[in-house]
Amino acid sequence: EKHPVKITSDNFKQGDFIPEALAWAESERLDRPLDELNPQLSWTDAPEGTASFVLACLDDDVPTDLAERDASGEIPVSQPRRRFVHWVQPNCPADVTSIAEGALAEEWKTTPGFGAGCINDYSACSGETGTGYDGPCPPFFDARWHYYRFMVFALDAPRLELPENATGQDVDAAMKGHVLASAELVGRYTLNPRLAAL
């Protein structure tokens, strides 16, 4: 039976709208990137034997065809979706159980003693090797709300052996068989003015 590890944030509660300070862009100014601070996160009740943590932020609502539009010019809610990795931070020591808002905002988007920042899908798409947390930026013409899963995984391994410039897929493969427990905190975000006004 999995232990009920928990993850919470001072910035938003389960199901809440994610504050714009944590996002890549805001609804009023799509051309102006924000501070995109990482959220404050705390995790508790890790099971006995936990040797390290992995933190992640995933969006499973990303369109597979940006050109498909309905009669109103929006990407249909029913369009098949794919996963986008916004953040993966493996090898977080077992005695670290929180991170402050904006702690990963430095040049390399990591902070001493808080594991390794991996390449997210923004970097993978652009061919760059930037790491760390990058916030929500869903298409402003998407008819679907995007739900961002901030996740913690408690592992029985103190360290994952990863390639240089590791991706979320590398981390996922390396932690198979080592996950003792996991939890997620889900926030929502949209840049679609119609949805935001509902």
mmCIF file with all atom_site columns, C-alpha atoms in Angstrom:
data_model
loop_
_atom_site.group_PDB
_atom_site.id
_atom_site.type_symbol
_atom_site.label_atom_id
_atom_site.label_alt_id
_atom_site.label_comp_id
_atom_site.label_asym_id
_atom_site.label_entity_id
_atom_site.label_seq_id
_atom_site.pdbx_PDB_ins_code
_atom_site.Cartn_x
_atom_site.Cartn_y
_atom_site.Cartn_z
_atom_site.occupancy
_atom_site.B_iso_or_equiv
_atom_site.pdbx_formal_charge
_atom_site.auth_seq_id
_atom_site.auth_comp_id
_atom_site.auth_asym_id
_atom_site.auth_atom_id
_atom_site.pdbx_PDB_model_num
ATOM 1   C CA . GLU A 1 1   ? 0.000   0.000  0.000   1.00 0.00 ? 1   GLU A CA 1
ATOM 2   C CA . LYS A 1 2   ? 1.344   3.423  -0.977  1.00 0.00 ? 2   LYS A CA 1
ATOM 3   C CA . HIS A 1 3   ? 2.037   5.867  1.845   1.00 0.00 ? 3   HIS A CA 1
ATOM 4   C CA . PRO A 1 4   ? -0.071  9.053  1.692   1.00 0.00 ? 4   PRO A CA 1
ATOM 5   C CA . VAL A 1 5   ? 2.705   11.524 0.949   1.00 0.00 ? 5   VAL A CA 1
ATOM 6   C CA . LYS A 1 6   ? 1.285   15.040 0.532   1.00 0.00 ? 6   LYS A CA 1
ATOM 7   C CA . ILE A 1 7   ? 2.284   18.144 -1.447  1.00 0.00 ? 7   ILE A CA 1
ATOM 8   C CA . THR A 1 8   ? 0.973   21.664 -0.836  1.00 0.00 ? 8   THR A CA 1
ATOM 9   C CA . SER A 1 9   ? 1.721   25.233 -1.905  1.00 0.00 ? 9   SER A CA 1
ATOM 10  C CA . ASP A 1 10  ? 1.331   28.640 -0.282  1.00 0.00 ? 10  ASP A CA 1
ATOM 11  C CA . ASN A 1 11  ? 0.580   30.046 -3.754  1.00 0.00 ? 11  ASN A CA 1
ATOM 12  C CA . PHE A 1 12  ? -2.528  28.073 -4.683  1.00 0.00 ? 12  PHE A CA 1
ATOM 13  C CA . LYS A 1 13  ? -4.735  25.256 -3.467  1.00 0.00 ? 13  LYS A CA 1
ATOM 14  C CA . GLN A 1 14  ? -5.917  22.139 -5.292  1.00 0.00 ? 14  GLN A CA 1
ATOM 15  C CA . GLY A 1 15  ? -7.836  23.144 -8.431  1.00 0.00 ? 15  GLY A CA 1
ATOM 16  C CA . ASP A 1 16  ? -7.152  26.879 -8.064  1.00 0.00 ? 16  ASP A CA 1
ATOM 17  C CA . PHE A 1 17  ? -6.088  29.267 -10.827 1.00 0.00 ? 17  PHE A CA 1
ATOM 18  C CA . ILE A 1 18  ? -2.280  29.476 -10.817 1.00 0.00 ? 18  ILE A CA 1
ATOM 19  C CA . PRO A 1 19  ? -1.079  33.030 -10.039 1.00 0.00 ? 19  PRO A CA 1
ATOM 20  C CA . GLU A 1 20  ? 0.307   34.850 -13.074 1.00 0.00 ? 20  GLU A CA 1
ATOM 21  C CA . ALA A 1 21  ? 3.656   35.425 -11.327 1.00 0.00 ? 21  ALA A CA 1
ATOM 22  C CA . LEU A 1 22  ? 4.270   31.671 -11.706 1.00 0.00 ? 22  LEU A CA 1
ATOM 23  C CA . ALA A 1 23  ? 3.418   31.632 -15.419 1.00 0.00 ? 23  ALA A CA 1
ATOM 24  C CA . TRP A 1 24  ? 5.433   32.317 -18.576 1.00 0.00 ? 24  TRP A CA 1
ATOM 25  C CA . ALA A 1 25  ? 2.926   34.848 -19.897 1.00 0.00 ? 25  ALA A CA 1
ATOM 26  C CA . GLU A 1 26  ? -0.176  36.640 -18.673 1.00 0.00 ? 26  GLU A CA 1
ATOM 27  C CA . SER A 1 27  ? -3.532  36.985 -20.379 1.00 0.00 ? 27  SER A CA 1
ATOM 28  C CA . GLU A 1 28  ? -3.312  40.736 -20.982 1.00 0.00 ? 28  GLU A CA 1
ATOM 29  C CA . ARG A 1 29  ? 0.210   40.791 -22.456 1.00 0.00 ? 29  ARG A CA 1
ATOM 30  C CA . LEU A 1 30  ? 1.121   37.635 -24.339 1.00 0.00 ? 30  LEU A CA 1
ATOM 31  C CA . ASP A 1 31  ? 4.297   39.282 -25.604 1.00 0.00 ? 31  ASP A CA 1
ATOM 32  C CA . ARG A 1 32  ? 5.708   40.008 -22.148 1.00 0.00 ? 32  ARG A CA 1
ATOM 33  C CA . PRO A 1 33  ? 7.244   37.064 -20.326 1.00 0.00 ? 33  PRO A CA 1
ATOM 34  C CA . LEU A 1 34  ? 6.654   37.215 -16.595 1.00 0.00 ? 34  LEU A CA 1
ATOM 35  C CA . ASP A 1 35  ? 8.986   36.451 -13.705 1.00 0.00 ? 35  ASP A CA 1
ATOM 36  C CA . GLU A 1 36  ? 7.751   32.840 -13.941 1.00 0.00 ? 36  GLU A CA 1
ATOM 37  C CA . LEU A 1 37  ? 8.756   32.112 -10.397 1.00 0.00 ? 37  LEU A CA 1
ATOM 38  C CA . ASN A 1 38  ? 8.573   28.541 -9.275  1.00 0.00 ? 38  ASN A CA 1
ATOM 39  C CA . PRO A 1 39  ? 5.785   28.097 -6.710  1.00 0.00 ? 39  PRO A CA 1
ATOM 40  C CA . GLN A 1 40  ? 6.418   27.555 -3.024  1.00 0.00 ? 40  GLN A CA 1
ATOM 41  C CA . LEU A 1 41  ? 6.014   23.828 -2.397  1.00 0.00 ? 41  LEU A CA 1
ATOM 42  C CA . SER A 1 42  ? 6.115   21.669 0.722   1.00 0.00 ? 42  SER A CA 1
ATOM 43  C CA . TRP A 1 43  ? 5.882   17.904 0.913   1.00 0.00 ? 43  TRP A CA 1
ATOM 44  C CA . THR A 1 44  ? 5.256   15.809 4.013   1.00 0.00 ? 44  THR A CA 1
ATOM 45  C CA . ASP A 1 45  ? 4.604   12.267 5.222   1.00 0.00 ? 45  ASP A CA 1
ATOM 46  C CA . ALA A 1 46  ? 7.207   10.572 3.041   1.00 0.00 ? 46  ALA A CA 1
ATOM 47  C CA . PRO A 1 47  ? 7.357   6.837  3.743   1.00 0.00 ? 47  PRO A CA 1
ATOM 48  C CA . GLU A 1 48  ? 10.093  5.142  5.695   1.00 0.00 ? 48  GLU A CA 1
ATOM 49  C CA . GLY A 1 49  ? 13.035  4.349  3.446   1.00 0.00 ? 49  GLY A CA 1
ATOM 50  C CA . THR A 1 50  ? 12.759  7.530  1.380   1.00 0.00 ? 50  THR A CA 1
ATOM 51  C CA . ALA A 1 51  ? 16.277  8.382  0.188   1.00 0.00 ? 51  ALA A CA 1
ATOM 52  C CA . SER A 1 52  ? 15.546  11.226 -2.263  1.00 0.00 ? 52  SER A CA 1
ATOM 53  C CA . PHE A 1 53  ? 12.758  13.114 -4.019  1.00 0.00 ? 53  PHE A CA 1
ATOM 54  C CA . VAL A 1 54  ? 11.910  14.047 -7.581  1.00 0.00 ? 54  VAL A CA 1
ATOM 55  C CA . LEU A 1 55  ? 9.823   17.176 -8.193  1.00 0.00 ? 55  LEU A CA 1
ATOM 56  C CA . ALA A 1 56  ? 8.009   17.790 -11.465 1.00 0.00 ? 56  ALA A CA 1
ATOM 57  C CA . CYS A 1 57  ? 5.413   19.910 -13.222 1.00 0.00 ? 57  CYS A CA 1
ATOM 58  C CA . LEU A 1 58  ? 3.515   18.306 -16.106 1.00 0.00 ? 58  LEU A CA 1
ATOM 59  C CA . ASP A 1 59  ? 0.790   19.567 -18.443 1.00 0.00 ? 59  ASP A CA 1
ATOM 60  C CA . ASP A 1 60  ? -1.211  16.786 -20.122 1.00 0.00 ? 60  ASP A CA 1
ATOM 61  C CA . ASP A 1 61  ? -3.531  19.186 -21.983 1.00 0.00 ? 61  ASP A CA 1
ATOM 62  C CA . VAL A 1 62  ? -1.162  20.335 -24.740 1.00 0.00 ? 62  VAL A CA 1
ATOM 63  C CA . PRO A 1 63  ? -2.697  20.382 -28.253 1.00 0.00 ? 63  PRO A CA 1
ATOM 64  C CA . THR A 1 64  ? -1.418  17.965 -30.856 1.00 0.00 ? 64  THR A CA 1
ATOM 65  C CA . ASP A 1 65  ? -2.513  20.163 -33.791 1.00 0.00 ? 65  ASP A CA 1
ATOM 66  C CA . LEU A 1 66  ? -2.335  23.950 -33.416 1.00 0.00 ? 66  LEU A CA 1
ATOM 67  C CA . ALA A 1 67  ? -3.893  24.406 -36.870 1.00 0.00 ? 67  ALA A CA 1
ATOM 68  C CA . GLU A 1 68  ? -7.169  22.648 -36.018 1.00 0.00 ? 68  GLU A CA 1
ATOM 69  C CA . ARG A 1 69  ? -9.822  25.238 -35.118 1.00 0.00 ? 69  ARG A CA 1
ATOM 70  C CA . ASP A 1 70  ? -13.539 25.095 -34.502 1.00 0.00 ? 70  ASP A CA 1
ATOM 71  C CA . ALA A 1 71  ? -16.118 27.593 -35.843 1.00 0.00 ? 71  ALA A CA 1
ATOM 72  C CA . SER A 1 72  ? -15.145 30.139 -33.179 1.00 0.00 ? 72  SER A CA 1
ATOM 73  C CA . GLY A 1 73  ? -11.438 29.913 -34.063 1.00 0.00 ? 73  GLY A CA 1
ATOM 74  C CA . GLU A 1 74  ? -10.463 27.915 -30.969 1.00 0.00 ? 74  GLU A CA 1
ATOM 75  C CA . ILE A 1 75  ? -8.681  24.578 -30.662 1.00 0.00 ? 75  ILE A CA 1
ATOM 76  C CA . PRO A 1 76  ? -11.511 22.147 -29.841 1.00 0.00 ? 76  PRO A CA 1
ATOM 77  C CA . VAL A 1 77  ? -11.692 20.736 -26.321 1.00 0.00 ? 77  VAL A CA 1
ATOM 78  C CA . SER A 1 78  ? -12.036 17.253 -27.852 1.00 0.00 ? 78  SER A CA 1
ATOM 79  C CA . GLN A 1 79  ? -8.705  17.371 -29.728 1.00 0.00 ? 79  GLN A CA 1
ATOM 80  C CA . PRO A 1 80  ? -6.274  14.613 -28.614 1.00 0.00 ? 80  PRO A CA 1
ATOM 81  C CA . ARG A 1 81  ? -3.679  16.005 -26.203 1.00 0.00 ? 81  ARG A CA 1
ATOM 82  C CA . ARG A 1 82  ? -0.096  15.230 -25.242 1.00 0.00 ? 82  ARG A CA 1
ATOM 83  C CA . ARG A 1 83  ? 2.207   15.768 -22.271 1.00 0.00 ? 83  ARG A CA 1
ATOM 84  C CA . PHE A 1 84  ? 4.524   18.755 -21.869 1.00 0.00 ? 84  PHE A CA 1
ATOM 85  C CA . VAL A 1 85  ? 7.215   18.715 -19.177 1.00 0.00 ? 85  VAL A CA 1
ATOM 86  C CA . HIS A 1 86  ? 7.546   22.124 -17.495 1.00 0.00 ? 86  HIS A CA 1
ATOM 87  C CA . TRP A 1 87  ? 9.929   21.057 -14.745 1.00 0.00 ? 87  TRP A CA 1
ATOM 88  C CA . VAL A 1 88  ? 11.803  18.006 -13.472 1.00 0.00 ? 88  VAL A CA 1
ATOM 89  C CA . GLN A 1 89  ? 14.125  18.228 -10.464 1.00 0.00 ? 89  GLN A CA 1
ATOM 90  C CA . PRO A 1 90  ? 15.627  14.840 -9.463  1.00 0.00 ? 90  PRO A CA 1
ATOM 91  C CA . ASN A 1 91  ? 18.091  13.959 -6.709  1.00 0.00 ? 91  ASN A CA 1
ATOM 92  C CA . CYS A 1 92  ? 16.553  16.221 -4.067  1.00 0.00 ? 92  CYS A CA 1
ATOM 93  C CA . PRO A 1 93  ? 17.944  15.086 -0.694  1.00 0.00 ? 93  PRO A CA 1
ATOM 94  C CA . ALA A 1 94  ? 15.589  13.246 1.633   1.00 0.00 ? 94  ALA A CA 1
ATOM 95  C CA . ASP A 1 95  ? 15.950  15.925 4.329   1.00 0.00 ? 95  ASP A CA 1
ATOM 96  C CA . VAL A 1 96  ? 14.703  18.679 1.972   1.00 0.00 ? 96  VAL A CA 1
ATOM 97  C CA . THR A 1 97  ? 10.917  18.980 2.262   1.00 0.00 ? 97  THR A CA 1
ATOM 98  C CA . SER A 1 98  ? 10.142  22.415 0.834   1.00 0.00 ? 98  SER A CA 1
ATOM 99  C CA . ILE A 1 99  ? 11.250  25.021 -1.655  1.00 0.00 ? 99  ILE A CA 1
ATOM 100 C CA . ALA A 1 100 ? 10.605  28.739 -1.483  1.00 0.00 ? 100 ALA A CA 1
ATOM 101 C CA . GLU A 1 101 ? 8.790   30.692 -4.161  1.00 0.00 ? 101 GLU A CA 1
ATOM 102 C CA . GLY A 1 102 ? 11.306  31.852 -6.766  1.00 0.00 ? 102 GLY A CA 1
ATOM 103 C CA . ALA A 1 103 ? 14.187  29.801 -5.351  1.00 0.00 ? 103 ALA A CA 1
ATOM 104 C CA . LEU A 1 104 ? 14.885  28.396 -8.834  1.00 0.00 ? 104 LEU A CA 1
ATOM 105 C CA . ALA A 1 105 ? 14.918  31.752 -10.609 1.00 0.00 ? 105 ALA A CA 1
ATOM 106 C CA . GLU A 1 106 ? 18.700  32.046 -10.936 1.00 0.00 ? 106 GLU A CA 1
ATOM 107 C CA . GLU A 1 107 ? 20.617  31.656 -14.184 1.00 0.00 ? 107 GLU A CA 1
ATOM 108 C CA . TRP A 1 108 ? 20.754  27.864 -14.056 1.00 0.00 ? 108 TRP A CA 1
ATOM 109 C CA . LYS A 1 109 ? 17.367  27.571 -12.366 1.00 0.00 ? 109 LYS A CA 1
ATOM 110 C CA . THR A 1 110 ? 18.683  25.506 -9.542  1.00 0.00 ? 110 THR A CA 1
ATOM 111 C CA . THR A 1 111 ? 19.673  26.170 -5.973  1.00 0.00 ? 111 THR A CA 1
ATOM 112 C CA . PRO A 1 112 ? 22.440  24.527 -3.891  1.00 0.00 ? 112 PRO A CA 1
ATOM 113 C CA . GLY A 1 113 ? 21.322  21.371 -2.125  1.00 0.00 ? 113 GLY A CA 1
ATOM 114 C CA . PHE A 1 114 ? 18.177  21.006 -4.182  1.00 0.00 ? 114 PHE A CA 1
ATOM 115 C CA . GLY A 1 115 ? 19.044  18.327 -6.688  1.00 0.00 ? 115 GLY A CA 1
ATOM 116 C CA . ALA A 1 116 ? 19.603  18.728 -10.413 1.00 0.00 ? 116 ALA A CA 1
ATOM 117 C CA . GLY A 1 117 ? 17.586  20.769 -12.895 1.00 0.00 ? 117 GLY A CA 1
ATOM 118 C CA . CYS A 1 118 ? 16.807  18.791 -16.044 1.00 0.00 ? 118 CYS A CA 1
ATOM 119 C CA . ILE A 1 119 ? 15.912  19.963 -19.523 1.00 0.00 ? 119 ILE A CA 1
ATOM 120 C CA . ASN A 1 120 ? 12.228  20.776 -19.819 1.00 0.00 ? 120 ASN A CA 1
ATOM 121 C CA . ASP A 1 121 ? 10.183  20.632 -23.012 1.00 0.00 ? 121 ASP A CA 1
ATOM 122 C CA . TYR A 1 122 ? 10.561  24.351 -23.711 1.00 0.00 ? 122 TYR A CA 1
ATOM 123 C CA . SER A 1 123 ? 14.281  23.710 -24.080 1.00 0.00 ? 123 SER A CA 1
ATOM 124 C CA . ALA A 1 124 ? 13.755  20.454 -25.935 1.00 0.00 ? 124 ALA A CA 1
ATOM 125 C CA . CYS A 1 125 ? 11.543  22.256 -28.489 1.00 0.00 ? 125 CYS A CA 1
ATOM 126 C CA . SER A 1 126 ? 14.009  25.107 -29.017 1.00 0.00 ? 126 SER A CA 1
ATOM 127 C CA . GLY A 1 127 ? 17.153  22.950 -29.070 1.00 0.00 ? 127 GLY A CA 1
ATOM 128 C CA . GLU A 1 128 ? 18.599  24.830 -26.103 1.00 0.00 ? 128 GLU A CA 1
ATOM 129 C CA . THR A 1 129 ? 19.902  23.231 -22.936 1.00 0.00 ? 129 THR A CA 1
ATOM 130 C CA . GLY A 1 130 ? 18.212  25.449 -20.372 1.00 0.00 ? 130 GLY A CA 1
ATOM 131 C CA . THR A 1 131 ? 17.043  23.692 -17.268 1.00 0.00 ? 131 THR A CA 1
ATOM 132 C CA . GLY A 1 132 ? 14.650  24.012 -14.396 1.00 0.00 ? 132 GLY A CA 1
ATOM 133 C CA . TYR A 1 133 ? 11.177  25.475 -14.029 1.00 0.00 ? 133 TYR A CA 1
ATOM 134 C CA . ASP A 1 134 ? 9.337   27.299 -16.807 1.00 0.00 ? 134 ASP A CA 1
ATOM 135 C CA . GLY A 1 135 ? 5.745   28.266 -16.152 1.00 0.00 ? 135 GLY A CA 1
ATOM 136 C CA . PRO A 1 136 ? 2.406   27.884 -17.938 1.00 0.00 ? 136 PRO A CA 1
ATOM 137 C CA . CYS A 1 137 ? 1.897   29.382 -21.406 1.00 0.00 ? 137 CYS A CA 1
ATOM 138 C CA . PRO A 1 138 ? -1.051  27.577 -23.056 1.00 0.00 ? 138 PRO A CA 1
ATOM 139 C CA . PRO A 1 139 ? -2.249  28.768 -26.473 1.00 0.00 ? 139 PRO A CA 1
ATOM 140 C CA . PHE A 1 140 ? -4.590  31.744 -26.037 1.00 0.00 ? 140 PHE A CA 1
ATOM 141 C CA . PHE A 1 141 ? -6.979  30.193 -28.592 1.00 0.00 ? 141 PHE A CA 1
ATOM 142 C CA . ASP A 1 142 ? -7.315  26.856 -26.784 1.00 0.00 ? 142 ASP A CA 1
ATOM 143 C CA . ALA A 1 143 ? -10.874 26.054 -25.700 1.00 0.00 ? 143 ALA A CA 1
ATOM 144 C CA . ARG A 1 144 ? -9.595  23.728 -22.976 1.00 0.00 ? 144 ARG A CA 1
ATOM 145 C CA . TRP A 1 145 ? -8.344  24.694 -19.540 1.00 0.00 ? 145 TRP A CA 1
ATOM 146 C CA . HIS A 1 146 ? -4.814  23.449 -18.923 1.00 0.00 ? 146 HIS A CA 1
ATOM 147 C CA . TYR A 1 147 ? -4.237  21.595 -15.657 1.00 0.00 ? 147 TYR A CA 1
ATOM 148 C CA . TYR A 1 148 ? -0.687  21.664 -14.289 1.00 0.00 ? 148 TYR A CA 1
ATOM 149 C CA . ARG A 1 149 ? 0.338   18.745 -12.080 1.00 0.00 ? 149 ARG A CA 1
ATOM 150 C CA . PHE A 1 150 ? 2.979   19.693 -9.500  1.00 0.00 ? 150 PHE A CA 1
ATOM 151 C CA . MET A 1 151 ? 4.248   16.304 -8.373  1.00 0.00 ? 151 MET A CA 1
ATOM 152 C CA . VAL A 1 152 ? 6.550   14.824 -5.771  1.00 0.00 ? 152 VAL A CA 1
ATOM 153 C CA . PHE A 1 153 ? 7.959   11.306 -5.943  1.00 0.00 ? 153 PHE A CA 1
ATOM 154 C CA . ALA A 1 154 ? 9.588   9.689  -2.904  1.00 0.00 ? 154 ALA A CA 1
ATOM 155 C CA . LEU A 1 155 ? 12.334  7.300  -4.041  1.00 0.00 ? 155 LEU A CA 1
ATOM 156 C CA . ASP A 1 156 ? 14.272  4.544  -2.291  1.00 0.00 ? 156 ASP A CA 1
ATOM 157 C CA . ALA A 1 157 ? 17.395  5.561  -4.256  1.00 0.00 ? 157 ALA A CA 1
ATOM 158 C CA . PRO A 1 158 ? 19.563  8.416  -2.948  1.00 0.00 ? 158 PRO A CA 1
ATOM 159 C CA . ARG A 1 159 ? 20.574  9.383  -6.473  1.00 0.00 ? 159 ARG A CA 1
ATOM 160 C CA . LEU A 1 160 ? 19.471  8.627  -10.015 1.00 0.00 ? 160 LEU A CA 1
ATOM 161 C CA . GLU A 1 161 ? 22.227  8.060  -12.541 1.00 0.00 ? 161 GLU A CA 1
ATOM 162 C CA . LEU A 1 162 ? 21.292  10.346 -15.420 1.00 0.00 ? 162 LEU A CA 1
ATOM 163 C CA . PRO A 1 163 ? 22.942  11.421 -18.672 1.00 0.00 ? 163 PRO A CA 1
ATOM 164 C CA . GLU A 1 164 ? 24.209  14.952 -19.113 1.00 0.00 ? 164 GLU A CA 1
ATOM 165 C CA . ASN A 1 165 ? 21.367  17.268 -20.137 1.00 0.00 ? 165 ASN A CA 1
ATOM 166 C CA . ALA A 1 166 ? 18.827  14.729 -18.894 1.00 0.00 ? 166 ALA A CA 1
ATOM 167 C CA . THR A 1 167 ? 15.176  15.135 -19.876 1.00 0.00 ? 167 THR A CA 1
ATOM 168 C CA . GLY A 1 168 ? 11.962  14.285 -18.098 1.00 0.00 ? 168 GLY A CA 1
ATOM 169 C CA . GLN A 1 169 ? 11.841  11.045 -20.071 1.00 0.00 ? 169 GLN A CA 1
ATOM 170 C CA . ASP A 1 170 ? 15.311  10.122 -18.781 1.00 0.00 ? 170 ASP A CA 1
ATOM 171 C CA . VAL A 1 171 ? 14.212  10.760 -15.203 1.00 0.00 ? 171 VAL A CA 1
ATOM 172 C CA . ASP A 1 172 ? 11.001  8.779  -15.691 1.00 0.00 ? 172 ASP A CA 1
ATOM 173 C CA . ALA A 1 173 ? 12.975  5.799  -16.973 1.00 0.00 ? 173 ALA A CA 1
ATOM 174 C CA . ALA A 1 174 ? 15.630  6.004  -14.228 1.00 0.00 ? 174 ALA A CA 1
ATOM 175 C CA . MET A 1 175 ? 13.149  6.108  -11.348 1.00 0.00 ? 175 MET A CA 1
ATOM 176 C CA . LYS A 1 176 ? 11.127  3.078  -12.474 1.00 0.00 ? 176 LYS A CA 1
ATOM 177 C CA . GLY A 1 177 ? 11.092  0.530  -9.652  1.00 0.00 ? 177 GLY A CA 1
ATOM 178 C CA . HIS A 1 178 ? 12.285  3.112  -7.101  1.00 0.00 ? 178 HIS A CA 1
ATOM 179 C CA . VAL A 1 179 ? 9.076   5.069  -6.365  1.00 0.00 ? 179 VAL A CA 1
ATOM 180 C CA . LEU A 1 180 ? 7.822   4.480  -2.819  1.00 0.00 ? 180 LEU A CA 1
ATOM 181 C CA . ALA A 1 181 ? 5.033   7.063  -3.008  1.00 0.00 ? 181 ALA A CA 1
ATOM 182 C CA . SER A 1 182 ? 3.878   10.075 -4.999  1.00 0.00 ? 182 SER A CA 1
ATOM 183 C CA . ALA A 1 183 ? 1.437   12.943 -4.730  1.00 0.00 ? 183 ALA A CA 1
ATOM 184 C CA . GLU A 1 184 ? 0.311   15.845 -6.873  1.00 0.00 ? 184 GLU A CA 1
ATOM 185 C CA . LEU A 1 185 ? -1.128  19.317 -6.519  1.00 0.00 ? 185 LEU A CA 1
ATOM 186 C CA . VAL A 1 186 ? -3.092  20.457 -9.565  1.00 0.00 ? 186 VAL A CA 1
ATOM 187 C CA . GLY A 1 187 ? -3.566  24.075 -10.596 1.00 0.00 ? 187 GLY A CA 1
ATOM 188 C CA . ARG A 1 188 ? -5.246  25.424 -13.707 1.00 0.00 ? 188 ARG A CA 1
ATOM 189 C CA . TYR A 1 189 ? -4.288  28.176 -16.122 1.00 0.00 ? 189 TYR A CA 1
ATOM 190 C CA . THR A 1 190 ? -5.538  29.710 -19.353 1.00 0.00 ? 190 THR A CA 1
ATOM 191 C CA . LEU A 1 191 ? -4.592  32.582 -21.637 1.00 0.00 ? 191 LEU A CA 1
ATOM 192 C CA . ASN A 1 192 ? -7.982  32.382 -23.363 1.00 0.00 ? 192 ASN A CA 1
ATOM 193 C CA . PRO A 1 193 ? -9.914  35.521 -22.318 1.00 0.00 ? 193 PRO A CA 1
ATOM 194 C CA . ARG A 1 194 ? -13.238 33.739 -22.829 1.00 0.00 ? 194 ARG A CA 1
ATOM 195 C CA . LEU A 1 195 ? -12.325 30.968 -20.405 1.00 0.00 ? 195 LEU A CA 1
ATOM 196 C CA . ALA A 1 196 ? -10.705 33.303 -17.917 1.00 0.00 ? 196 ALA A CA 1
ATOM 197 C CA . ALA A 1 197 ? -13.921 35.337 -17.716 1.00 0.00 ? 197 ALA A CA 1
ATOM 198 C CA . LEU A 1 198 ? -16.074 32.324 -16.814 1.00 0.00 ? 198 LEU A CA 1
#
